[in-house]
PDB file of C-alpha atoms in Angstrom:
ATOM      1  CA  UNK Q 223     229.499  14.343 -34.206  1.00  0.00           C
ATOM      2  CA  UNK Q 224     226.205  13.295 -32.615  1.00  0.00           C
ATOM      3  CA  UNK Q 225     224.708  16.636 -33.607  1.00  0.00           C
ATOM      4  CA  UNK Q 226     225.709  16.100 -37.233  1.00  0.00           C
ATOM      5  CA  UNK Q 227     224.232  12.587 -37.215  1.00  0.00           C
ATOM      6  CA  UNK Q 228     221.026  13.944 -35.699  1.00  0.00           C
ATOM      7  CA  UNK Q 229     220.954  16.662 -38.333  1.00  0.00           C
ATOM      8  CA  UNK Q 230     220.535  14.163 -41.172  1.00  0.00           C
ATOM      9  CA  UNK Q 231     217.559  12.543 -39.471  1.00  0.00           C
ATOM     10  CA  UNK Q 232     215.345  15.511 -40.283  1.00  0.00           C
ATOM     11  CA  UNK Q 233     213.295  14.948 -43.490  1.00  0.00           C
ATOM     12  CA  UNK Q 234     213.854  18.504 -44.775  1.00  0.00           C
ATOM     13  CA  UNK Q 235     217.626  18.079 -44.352  1.00  0.00           C
ATOM     14  CA  UNK Q 236     217.487  14.778 -46.226  1.00  0.00           C
ATOM     15  CA  UNK Q 237     215.619  16.407 -49.115  1.00  0.00           C
ATOM     16  CA  UNK Q 238     218.016  19.350 -49.124  1.00  0.00           C
ATOM     17  CA  UNK Q 239     220.964  16.945 -49.096  1.00  0.00           C
ATOM     18  CA  UNK Q 240     219.754  14.993 -52.128  1.00  0.00           C
ATOM     19  CA  UNK Q 241     218.718  18.048 -54.141  1.00  0.00           C
ATOM     20  CA  UNK Q 242     221.813  20.018 -53.129  1.00  0.00           C
ATOM     21  CA  UNK Q 243     224.317  17.307 -54.024  1.00  0.00           C
ATOM     22  CA  UNK Q 244     222.682  16.582 -57.386  1.00  0.00           C
ATOM     23  CA  UNK Q 245     222.219  20.247 -58.323  1.00  0.00           C
ATOM     24  CA  UNK Q 246     225.779  21.086 -57.233  1.00  0.00           C
ATOM     25  CA  UNK Q 247     227.090  18.237 -59.376  1.00  0.00           C
ATOM     26  CA  UNK Q 248     225.099  19.355 -62.425  1.00  0.00           C
ATOM     27  CA  UNK Q 249     226.027  23.008 -61.931  1.00  0.00           C
ATOM     28  CA  UNK Q 250     229.719  22.141 -61.665  1.00  0.00           C
ATOM     29  CA  UNK Q 251     229.752  20.053 -64.848  1.00  0.00           C
ATOM     30  CA  UNK Q 252     227.810  22.623 -66.841  1.00  0.00           C
ATOM     31  CA  UNK Q 253     229.795  25.424 -65.234  1.00  0.00           C
ATOM     32  CA  UNK Q 254     233.096  24.163 -66.636  1.00  0.00           C
ATOM     33  CA  UNK Q 255     231.750  24.512 -70.174  1.00  0.00           C
ATOM     34  CA  UNK Q 256     230.138  27.885 -69.482  1.00  0.00           C
ATOM     35  CA  UNK Q 257     233.251  29.367 -67.837  1.00  0.00           C
ATOM     36  CA  UNK Q 258     235.549  28.152 -70.616  1.00  0.00           C
ATOM     37  CA  UNK Q 259     233.143  29.584 -73.212  1.00  0.00           C
ATOM     38  CA  UNK Q 260     233.179  32.939 -71.337  1.00  0.00           C
ATOM     39  CA  UNK Q 261     229.458  32.587 -70.693  1.00  0.00           C
ATOM     40  CA  UNK Q 262     229.489  32.044 -66.946  1.00  0.00           C
ATOM     41  CA  UNK Q 263     227.290  35.010 -66.046  1.00  0.00           C
ATOM     42  CA  UNK Q 264     224.326  33.362 -67.744  1.00  0.00           C
ATOM     43  CA  UNK Q 265     223.711  31.733 -64.365  1.00  0.00           C
ATOM     44  CA  UNK Q 266     223.200  35.116 -62.756  1.00  0.00           C
ATOM     45  CA  UNK Q 267     220.896  36.268 -65.541  1.00  0.00           C
ATOM     46  CA  UNK Q 268     218.773  33.120 -65.560  1.00  0.00           C
ATOM     47  CA  UNK Q 269     218.464  33.138 -61.774  1.00  0.00           C
ATOM     48  CA  UNK Q 270     216.900  36.577 -61.945  1.00  0.00           C
ATOM     49  CA  UNK Q 271     214.552  35.408 -64.689  1.00  0.00           C
ATOM     50  CA  UNK Q 272     213.599  32.449 -62.521  1.00  0.00           C
ATOM     51  CA  UNK Q 273     213.008  34.746 -59.555  1.00  0.00           C
ATOM     52  CA  UNK Q 274     210.697  36.937 -61.628  1.00  0.00           C
ATOM     53  CA  UNK Q 275     208.787  33.900 -62.941  1.00  0.00           C
ATOM     54  CA  UNK Q 276     208.500  32.320 -59.484  1.00  0.00           C
ATOM     55  CA  UNK Q 277     207.257  35.596 -58.007  1.00  0.00           C
ATOM     56  CA  UNK Q 278     204.538  35.930 -60.632  1.00  0.00           C
ATOM     57  CA  UNK Q 279     203.546  32.265 -60.207  1.00  0.00           C
ATOM     58  CA  UNK Q 280     203.242  32.611 -56.430  1.00  0.00           C
ATOM     59  CA  UNK Q 281     201.223  35.809 -56.809  1.00  0.00           C
ATOM     60  CA  UNK Q 282     198.836  34.028 -59.200  1.00  0.00           C
ATOM     61  CA  UNK Q 283     198.555  31.015 -56.917  1.00  0.00           C
ATOM     62  CA  UNK Q 284     199.893  28.491 -59.436  1.00  0.00           C
ATOM     63  CA  UNK Q 285     202.748  25.950 -59.199  1.00  0.00           C
ATOM     64  CA  UNK Q 286     205.979  28.004 -59.158  1.00  0.00           C
ATOM     65  CA  UNK Q 287     208.263  25.289 -60.503  1.00  0.00           C
ATOM     66  CA  UNK Q 288     206.241  24.381 -63.579  1.00  0.00           C
ATOM     67  CA  UNK Q 289     205.804  28.039 -64.504  1.00  0.00           C
ATOM     68  CA  UNK Q 290     209.402  29.122 -63.948  1.00  0.00           C
ATOM     69  CA  UNK Q 291     211.161  26.243 -65.738  1.00  0.00           C
ATOM     70  CA  UNK Q 292     209.568  26.908 -69.191  1.00  0.00           C
ATOM     71  CA  UNK Q 293     210.101  30.660 -68.861  1.00  0.00           C
ATOM     72  CA  UNK Q 294     213.765  30.248 -67.881  1.00  0.00           C
ATOM     73  CA  UNK Q 295     214.306  27.802 -70.761  1.00  0.00           C
ATOM     74  CA  UNK Q 296     212.822  30.340 -73.194  1.00  0.00           C
ATOM     75  CA  UNK Q 297     215.070  33.047 -71.725  1.00  0.00           C
ATOM     76  CA  UNK Q 298     218.122  30.807 -72.143  1.00  0.00           C
ATOM     77  CA  UNK Q 299     217.231  30.234 -75.809  1.00  0.00           C
ATOM     78  CA  UNK Q 300     216.836  33.986 -76.316  1.00  0.00           C
ATOM     79  CA  UNK Q 301     220.259  34.658 -74.783  1.00  0.00           C
ATOM     80  CA  UNK Q 302     221.770  31.896 -76.905  1.00  0.00           C
ATOM     81  CA  UNK Q 303     220.241  33.320 -80.072  1.00  0.00           C
ATOM     82  CA  UNK Q 304     221.493  36.817 -79.222  1.00  0.00           C
ATOM     83  CA  UNK Q 305     224.957  35.384 -78.598  1.00  0.00           C
ATOM     84  CA  UNK Q 306     225.002  33.515 -81.917  1.00  0.00           C
ATOM     85  CA  UNK Q 307     223.689  36.411 -83.988  1.00  0.00           C
ATOM     86  CA  UNK Q 308     225.993  38.930 -82.266  1.00  0.00           C
ATOM     87  CA  UNK Q 309     223.315  41.631 -82.254  1.00  0.00           C
ATOM     88  CA  UNK Q 310     224.307  42.438 -78.690  1.00  0.00           C
ATOM     89  CA  UNK Q 311     227.335  41.493 -76.591  1.00  0.00           C
ATOM     90  CA  UNK Q 312     226.896  38.640 -74.107  1.00  0.00           C
ATOM     91  CA  UNK Q 313     227.286  40.732 -70.971  1.00  0.00           C
ATOM     92  CA  UNK Q 314     224.916  43.427 -72.233  1.00  0.00           C
ATOM     93  CA  UNK Q 315     222.233  40.897 -73.210  1.00  0.00           C
ATOM     94  CA  UNK Q 316     222.460  39.133 -69.852  1.00  0.00           C
ATOM     95  CA  UNK Q 317     222.327  42.478 -68.013  1.00  0.00           C
ATOM     96  CA  UNK Q 318     219.170  43.539 -69.889  1.00  0.00           C
ATOM     97  CA  UNK Q 319     217.353  40.245 -69.278  1.00  0.00           C
ATOM     98  CA  UNK Q 320     218.593  39.985 -65.688  1.00  0.00           C
ATOM     99  CA  UNK Q 321     217.638  43.498 -64.574  1.00  0.00           C
ATOM    100  CA  UNK Q 322     214.249  43.358 -66.312  1.00  0.00           C
ATOM    101  CA  UNK Q 323     213.289  40.040 -64.750  1.00  0.00           C
ATOM    102  CA  UNK Q 324     214.547  41.123 -61.326  1.00  0.00           C
ATOM    103  CA  UNK Q 325     212.483  44.295 -61.558  1.00  0.00           C
ATOM    104  CA  UNK Q 326     209.375  42.234 -62.285  1.00  0.00           C
ATOM    105  CA  UNK Q 327     210.109  39.948 -59.338  1.00  0.00           C
ATOM    106  CA  UNK Q 328     210.696  42.825 -56.926  1.00  0.00           C
ATOM    107  CA  UNK Q 329     207.495  44.529 -58.062  1.00  0.00           C
ATOM    108  CA  UNK Q 330     205.508  41.368 -57.407  1.00  0.00           C
ATOM    109  CA  UNK Q 331     206.978  41.072 -53.891  1.00  0.00           C
ATOM    110  CA  UNK Q 332     204.588  43.863 -52.926  1.00  0.00           C
ATOM    111  CA  UNK Q 333     201.750  41.392 -53.522  1.00  0.00           C
ATOM    112  CA  UNK Q 334     203.195  38.276 -51.864  1.00  0.00           C
ATOM    113  CA  UNK Q 335     206.133  37.042 -49.802  1.00  0.00           C
ATOM    114  CA  UNK Q 336     208.805  35.476 -52.024  1.00  0.00           C
ATOM    115  CA  UNK Q 337     211.829  36.226 -49.850  1.00  0.00           C
ATOM    116  CA  UNK Q 338     212.694  32.516 -49.709  1.00  0.00           C
ATOM    117  CA  UNK Q 339     213.300  32.599 -53.454  1.00  0.00           C
ATOM    118  CA  UNK Q 340     215.411  35.736 -53.219  1.00  0.00           C
ATOM    119  CA  UNK Q 341     217.757  34.421 -50.517  1.00  0.00           C
ATOM    120  CA  UNK Q 342     217.064  30.689 -50.641  1.00  0.00           C
ATOM    121  CA  UNK Q 343     215.770  28.245 -48.050  1.00  0.00           C
ATOM    122  CA  UNK Q 344     216.227  24.504 -47.551  1.00  0.00           C
ATOM    123  CA  UNK Q 345     212.712  24.398 -46.105  1.00  0.00           C
ATOM    124  CA  UNK Q 346     211.121  24.851 -49.559  1.00  0.00           C
ATOM    125  CA  UNK Q 347     212.583  21.583 -50.881  1.00  0.00           C
ATOM    126  CA  UNK Q 348     209.917  18.947 -51.542  1.00  0.00           C
ATOM    127  CA  UNK Q 349     209.573  15.503 -53.117  1.00  0.00           C
ATOM    128  CA  UNK Q 350     209.005  17.053 -56.531  1.00  0.00           C
ATOM    129  CA  UNK Q 351     212.364  18.822 -56.336  1.00  0.00           C
ATOM    130  CA  UNK Q 352     214.042  15.541 -55.430  1.00  0.00           C
ATOM    131  CA  UNK Q 353     212.574  13.677 -58.412  1.00  0.00           C
ATOM    132  CA  UNK Q 354     213.405  16.437 -60.898  1.00  0.00           C
ATOM    133  CA  UNK Q 355     216.933  16.658 -59.487  1.00  0.00           C
ATOM    134  CA  UNK Q 356     217.473  12.924 -59.980  1.00  0.00           C
ATOM    135  CA  UNK Q 357     216.244  13.045 -63.589  1.00  0.00           C
ATOM    136  CA  UNK Q 358     218.333  16.153 -64.302  1.00  0.00           C
ATOM    137  CA  UNK Q 359     221.478  14.602 -62.845  1.00  0.00           C
ATOM    138  CA  UNK Q 360     221.047  11.411 -64.884  1.00  0.00           C
ATOM    139  CA  UNK Q 361     220.655  13.442 -68.093  1.00  0.00           C
ATOM    140  CA  UNK Q 362     223.679  15.659 -67.388  1.00  0.00           C
ATOM    141  CA  UNK Q 363     225.912  12.711 -66.472  1.00  0.00           C
ATOM    142  CA  UNK Q 364     224.772  10.767 -69.537  1.00  0.00           C
ATOM    143  CA  UNK Q 365     225.462  13.789 -71.735  1.00  0.00           C
ATOM    144  CA  UNK Q 366     229.038  14.164 -70.483  1.00  0.00           C
ATOM    145  CA  UNK Q 367     229.772  10.433 -70.586  1.00  0.00           C
ATOM    146  CA  UNK Q 368     228.305   9.703 -74.016  1.00  0.00           C
ATOM    147  CA  UNK Q 369     229.279  12.924 -75.788  1.00  0.00           C
ATOM    148  CA  UNK Q 370     232.480  13.894 -73.980  1.00  0.00           C
ATOM    149  CA  UNK Q 371     234.564  14.373 -77.150  1.00  0.00           C
ATOM    150  CA  UNK Q 372     231.907  16.546 -78.778  1.00  0.00           C
ATOM    151  CA  UNK Q 373     231.470  18.673 -75.678  1.00  0.00           C
ATOM    152  CA  UNK Q 374     235.245  19.102 -75.492  1.00  0.00           C
ATOM    153  CA  UNK Q 375     235.383  20.227 -79.128  1.00  0.00           C
ATOM    154  CA  UNK Q 376     232.433  22.617 -78.866  1.00  0.00           C
ATOM    155  CA  UNK Q 377     233.746  24.161 -75.648  1.00  0.00           C
ATOM    156  CA  UNK Q 378     237.103  25.125 -77.122  1.00  0.00           C
ATOM    157  CA  UNK Q 379     236.377  25.711 -80.821  1.00  0.00           C
ATOM    158  CA  UNK Q 380     232.840  25.976 -82.153  1.00  0.00           C
ATOM    159  CA  UNK Q 381     233.952  26.810 -85.702  1.00  0.00           C
ATOM    160  CA  UNK Q 382     236.088  23.664 -85.935  1.00  0.00           C
ATOM    161  CA  UNK Q 383     233.222  21.645 -84.466  1.00  0.00           C
ATOM    162  CA  UNK Q 384     230.832  22.949 -87.110  1.00  0.00           C
ATOM    163  CA  UNK Q 385     233.346  22.120 -89.832  1.00  0.00           C
ATOM    164  CA  UNK Q 386     233.644  18.615 -88.372  1.00  0.00           C
ATOM    165  CA  UNK Q 387     229.920  18.066 -88.722  1.00  0.00           C
ATOM    166  CA  UNK Q 388     229.049  18.328 -85.032  1.00  0.00           C
ATOM    167  CA  UNK Q 389     225.563  19.848 -84.493  1.00  0.00           C
ATOM    168  CA  UNK Q 390     226.857  22.745 -82.397  1.00  0.00           C
ATOM    169  CA  UNK Q 391     223.494  24.495 -82.270  1.00  0.00           C
ATOM    170  CA  UNK Q 392     221.744  21.452 -80.830  1.00  0.00           C
ATOM    171  CA  UNK Q 393     224.406  20.878 -78.191  1.00  0.00           C
ATOM    172  CA  UNK Q 394     224.377  24.554 -77.157  1.00  0.00           C
ATOM    173  CA  UNK Q 395     220.589  24.438 -76.959  1.00  0.00           C
ATOM    174  CA  UNK Q 396     220.727  21.298 -74.807  1.00  0.00           C
ATOM    175  CA  UNK Q 397     223.316  22.877 -72.488  1.00  0.00           C
ATOM    176  CA  UNK Q 398     221.091  25.963 -72.218  1.00  0.00           C
ATOM    177  CA  UNK Q 399     218.049  23.882 -71.265  1.00  0.00           C
ATOM    178  CA  UNK Q 400     219.979  21.876 -68.664  1.00  0.00           C
ATOM    179  CA  UNK Q 401     221.498  25.062 -67.244  1.00  0.00           C
ATOM    180  CA  UNK Q 402     218.048  26.654 -67.029  1.00  0.00           C
ATOM    181  CA  UNK Q 403     216.591  23.700 -65.110  1.00  0.00           C
ATOM    182  CA  UNK Q 404     219.639  23.516 -62.829  1.00  0.00           C
ATOM    183  CA  UNK Q 405     219.396  27.216 -62.041  1.00  0.00           C
ATOM    184  CA  UNK Q 406     215.670  27.016 -61.280  1.00  0.00           C
ATOM    185  CA  UNK Q 407     216.061  24.054 -58.925  1.00  0.00           C
ATOM    186  CA  UNK Q 408     219.163  25.413 -57.218  1.00  0.00           C
ATOM    187  CA  UNK Q 409     217.697  28.870 -56.770  1.00  0.00           C
ATOM    188  CA  UNK Q 410     215.044  27.561 -54.393  1.00  0.00           C
ATOM    189  CA  UNK Q 411     217.845  26.500 -52.038  1.00  0.00           C
ATOM    190  CA  UNK Q 412     220.601  29.036 -52.806  1.00  0.00           C
ATOM    191  CA  UNK Q 413     218.494  32.065 -53.664  1.00  0.00           C
ATOM    192  CA  UNK Q 414     218.485  34.263 -56.779  1.00  0.00           C
ATOM    193  CA  UNK Q 415     221.417  36.272 -55.479  1.00  0.00           C
ATOM    194  CA  UNK Q 416     223.794  33.336 -54.963  1.00  0.00           C
ATOM    195  CA  UNK Q 417     222.908  30.499 -57.339  1.00  0.00           C
ATOM    196  CA  UNK Q 418     225.453  31.557 -59.996  1.00  0.00           C
ATOM    197  CA  UNK Q 419     228.219  30.730 -57.482  1.00  0.00           C
ATOM    198  CA  UNK Q 420     227.460  27.008 -57.932  1.00  0.00           C
ATOM    199  CA  UNK Q 421     228.396  27.400 -61.587  1.00  0.00           C
ATOM    200  CA  UNK Q 422     231.447  29.641 -61.254  1.00  0.00           C
ATOM    201  CA  UNK Q 423     233.345  28.642 -58.086  1.00  0.00           C
ATOM    202  CA  UNK Q 424     233.848  24.880 -58.680  1.00  0.00           C
ATOM    203  CA  UNK Q 425     235.058  25.522 -62.230  1.00  0.00           C
ATOM    204  CA  UNK Q 426     237.539  28.183 -61.111  1.00  0.00           C
ATOM    205  CA  UNK Q 427     238.849  25.981 -58.301  1.00  0.00           C
ATOM    206  CA  UNK Q 428     239.189  22.968 -60.589  1.00  0.00           C
ATOM    207  CA  UNK Q 429     241.091  24.979 -63.207  1.00  0.00           C
ATOM    208  CA  UNK Q 430     243.712  25.763 -60.576  1.00  0.00           C
ATOM    209  CA  UNK Q 431     244.041  22.114 -59.629  1.00  0.00           C
ATOM    210  CA  UNK Q 432     243.998  20.408 -63.017  1.00  0.00           C
ATOM    211  CA  UNK Q 433     245.169  21.170 -66.551  1.00  0.00           C
ATOM    212  CA  UNK Q 434     243.274  18.652 -68.695  1.00  0.00           C
ATOM    213  CA  UNK Q 435     239.603  19.106 -69.579  1.00  0.00           C
ATOM    214  CA  UNK Q 436     238.628  15.749 -68.088  1.00  0.00           C
ATOM    215  CA  UNK Q 437     240.634  16.524 -64.946  1.00  0.00           C
ATOM    216  CA  UNK Q 438     238.896  19.885 -64.562  1.00  0.00           C
ATOM    217  CA  UNK Q 439     235.461  18.288 -64.941  1.00  0.00           C
ATOM    218  CA  UNK Q 440     236.166  15.621 -62.314  1.00  0.00           C
ATOM    219  CA  UNK Q 441     237.794  18.102 -59.907  1.00  0.00           C
ATOM    220  CA  UNK Q 442     234.895  20.541 -60.305  1.00  0.00           C
ATOM    221  CA  UNK Q 443     232.334  17.825 -59.568  1.00  0.00           C
ATOM    222  CA  UNK Q 444     234.165  16.619 -56.453  1.00  0.00           C
ATOM    223  CA  UNK Q 445     234.791  20.168 -55.224  1.00  0.00           C
ATOM    224  CA  UNK Q 446     231.164  21.192 -55.701  1.00  0.00           C
ATOM    225  CA  UNK Q 447     229.785  18.240 -53.738  1.00  0.00           C
ATOM    226  CA  UNK Q 448     232.285  18.542 -50.863  1.00  0.00           C
ATOM    227  CA  UNK Q 449     231.805  22.306 -50.568  1.00  0.00           C
ATOM    228  CA  UNK Q 450     228.035  21.879 -50.537  1.00  0.00           C
ATOM    229  CA  UNK Q 451     228.202  19.290 -47.760  1.00  0.00           C
ATOM    230  CA  UNK Q 452     230.525  21.475 -45.675  1.00  0.00           C
ATOM    231  CA  UNK Q 453     228.287  24.507 -46.235  1.00  0.00           C
ATOM    232  CA  UNK Q 454     225.165  22.569 -45.269  1.00  0.00           C
ATOM    233  CA  UNK Q 455     226.737  21.284 -42.048  1.00  0.00           C
ATOM    234  CA  UNK Q 456     228.111  24.716 -41.118  1.00  0.00           C
ATOM    235  CA  UNK Q 457     224.716  26.274 -41.813  1.00  0.00           C
ATOM    236  CA  UNK Q 458     222.999  23.811 -39.477  1.00  0.00           C
ATOM    237  CA  UNK Q 459     225.569  24.066 -36.686  1.00  0.00           C
ATOM    238  CA  UNK Q 460     225.867  27.876 -36.734  1.00  0.00           C
ATOM    239  CA  UNK Q 461     222.272  28.658 -37.810  1.00  0.00           C
ATOM    240  CA  UNK Q 462     223.511  30.674 -40.785  1.00  0.00           C
ATOM    241  CA  UNK Q 463     221.793  30.928 -44.215  1.00  0.00           C
ATOM    242  CA  UNK Q 464     222.506  27.784 -46.233  1.00  0.00           C
ATOM    243  CA  UNK Q 465     223.217  29.510 -49.544  1.00  0.00           C
ATOM    244  CA  UNK Q 466     225.592  32.031 -48.030  1.00  0.00           C
ATOM    245  CA  UNK Q 467     227.416  29.326 -46.059  1.00  0.00           C
ATOM    246  CA  UNK Q 468     227.991  27.269 -49.218  1.00  0.00           C
ATOM    247  CA  UNK Q 469     229.298  30.298 -51.108  1.00  0.00           C
ATOM    248  CA  UNK Q 470     231.680  31.221 -48.273  1.00  0.00           C
ATOM    249  CA  UNK Q 471     233.051  27.671 -48.180  1.00  0.00           C
ATOM    250  CA  UNK Q 472     233.646  27.862 -51.941  1.00  0.00           C
ATOM    251  CA  UNK Q 473     235.329  31.231 -51.526  1.00  0.00           C
ATOM    252  CA  UNK Q 474     237.634  29.942 -48.774  1.00  0.00           C
ATOM    253  CA  UNK Q 475     238.636  26.927 -50.882  1.00  0.00           C
ATOM    254  CA  UNK Q 476     239.336  29.169 -53.888  1.00  0.00           C
ATOM    255  CA  UNK Q 477     241.473  31.528 -51.795  1.00  0.00           C
ATOM    256  CA  UNK Q 478     243.392  28.629 -50.240  1.00  0.00           C
ATOM    257  CA  UNK Q 479     244.064  26.985 -53.609  1.00  0.00           C
ATOM    258  CA  UNK Q 480     245.119  30.326 -55.117  1.00  0.00           C
ATOM    259  CA  UNK Q 481     247.434  31.053 -52.184  1.00  0.00           C
ATOM    260  CA  UNK Q 482     249.065  27.617 -52.437  1.00  0.00           C
ATOM    261  CA  UNK Q 483     249.606  28.155 -56.151  1.00  0.00           C
ATOM    262  CA  UNK Q 484     251.291  31.510 -55.557  1.00  0.00           C
ATOM    263  CA  UNK Q 485     253.533  30.058 -52.843  1.00  0.00           C
ATOM    264  CA  UNK Q 486     254.569  27.182 -55.100  1.00  0.00           C
ATOM    265  CA  UNK Q 487     255.112  29.625 -57.959  1.00  0.00           C
ATOM    266  CA  UNK Q 488     257.620  31.549 -55.895  1.00  0.00           C
TER     267      UNK Q 488
END
């Protein structure tokens, strides 16, 4: 217990704690909508775009965060437009964007060291990340609180929402922007290879615990925060990678919940 208390006295752990909790919360809330809309792999695609943008920014010696966020937002709009126009299937579009951006990032790694962005590191968290995370979390929470009924309608039936006069395009665009920023911030801690787990795992776990949309959202948020905290503590105590530890905790919780469901079903 003393070791855990000591752990949170380190400034880099404190920054990682704030950013991690807020990003996990945002990713879980957005993830519920994305998973239910069968668009969950956008997290994987955008993380690779962010990795490519961050790699280029580092190689050019400019601020990685302010270069990657606009590029990832543009990529999210492109994927959204492709999805709406049905010129290419969702998975194919994400695969094209993801592999292309990852190729650019890997090519740039020959010029500079960006391994921390590939696999994640809590050491790269700074005050700027904390401030952006706070603003992002406030926006996401306000969106879900103020426009809950509209988000519910758009998530389950976009055609009905359009017929009801809800600006579906604007809401989808806003969700894309928030997802892009969440992915970019979270990738610095989780890494490009693992950030999509923050979107997918909490939503899947919550769907096995709750049946209502509001229940799933609340369960996903609570699950995401608890799993992050457990992963962060385990990472510190066992000296394991933070991102991988968080993913493994999520995986264990999902397996346990699934097993309990099967036992009860029998």
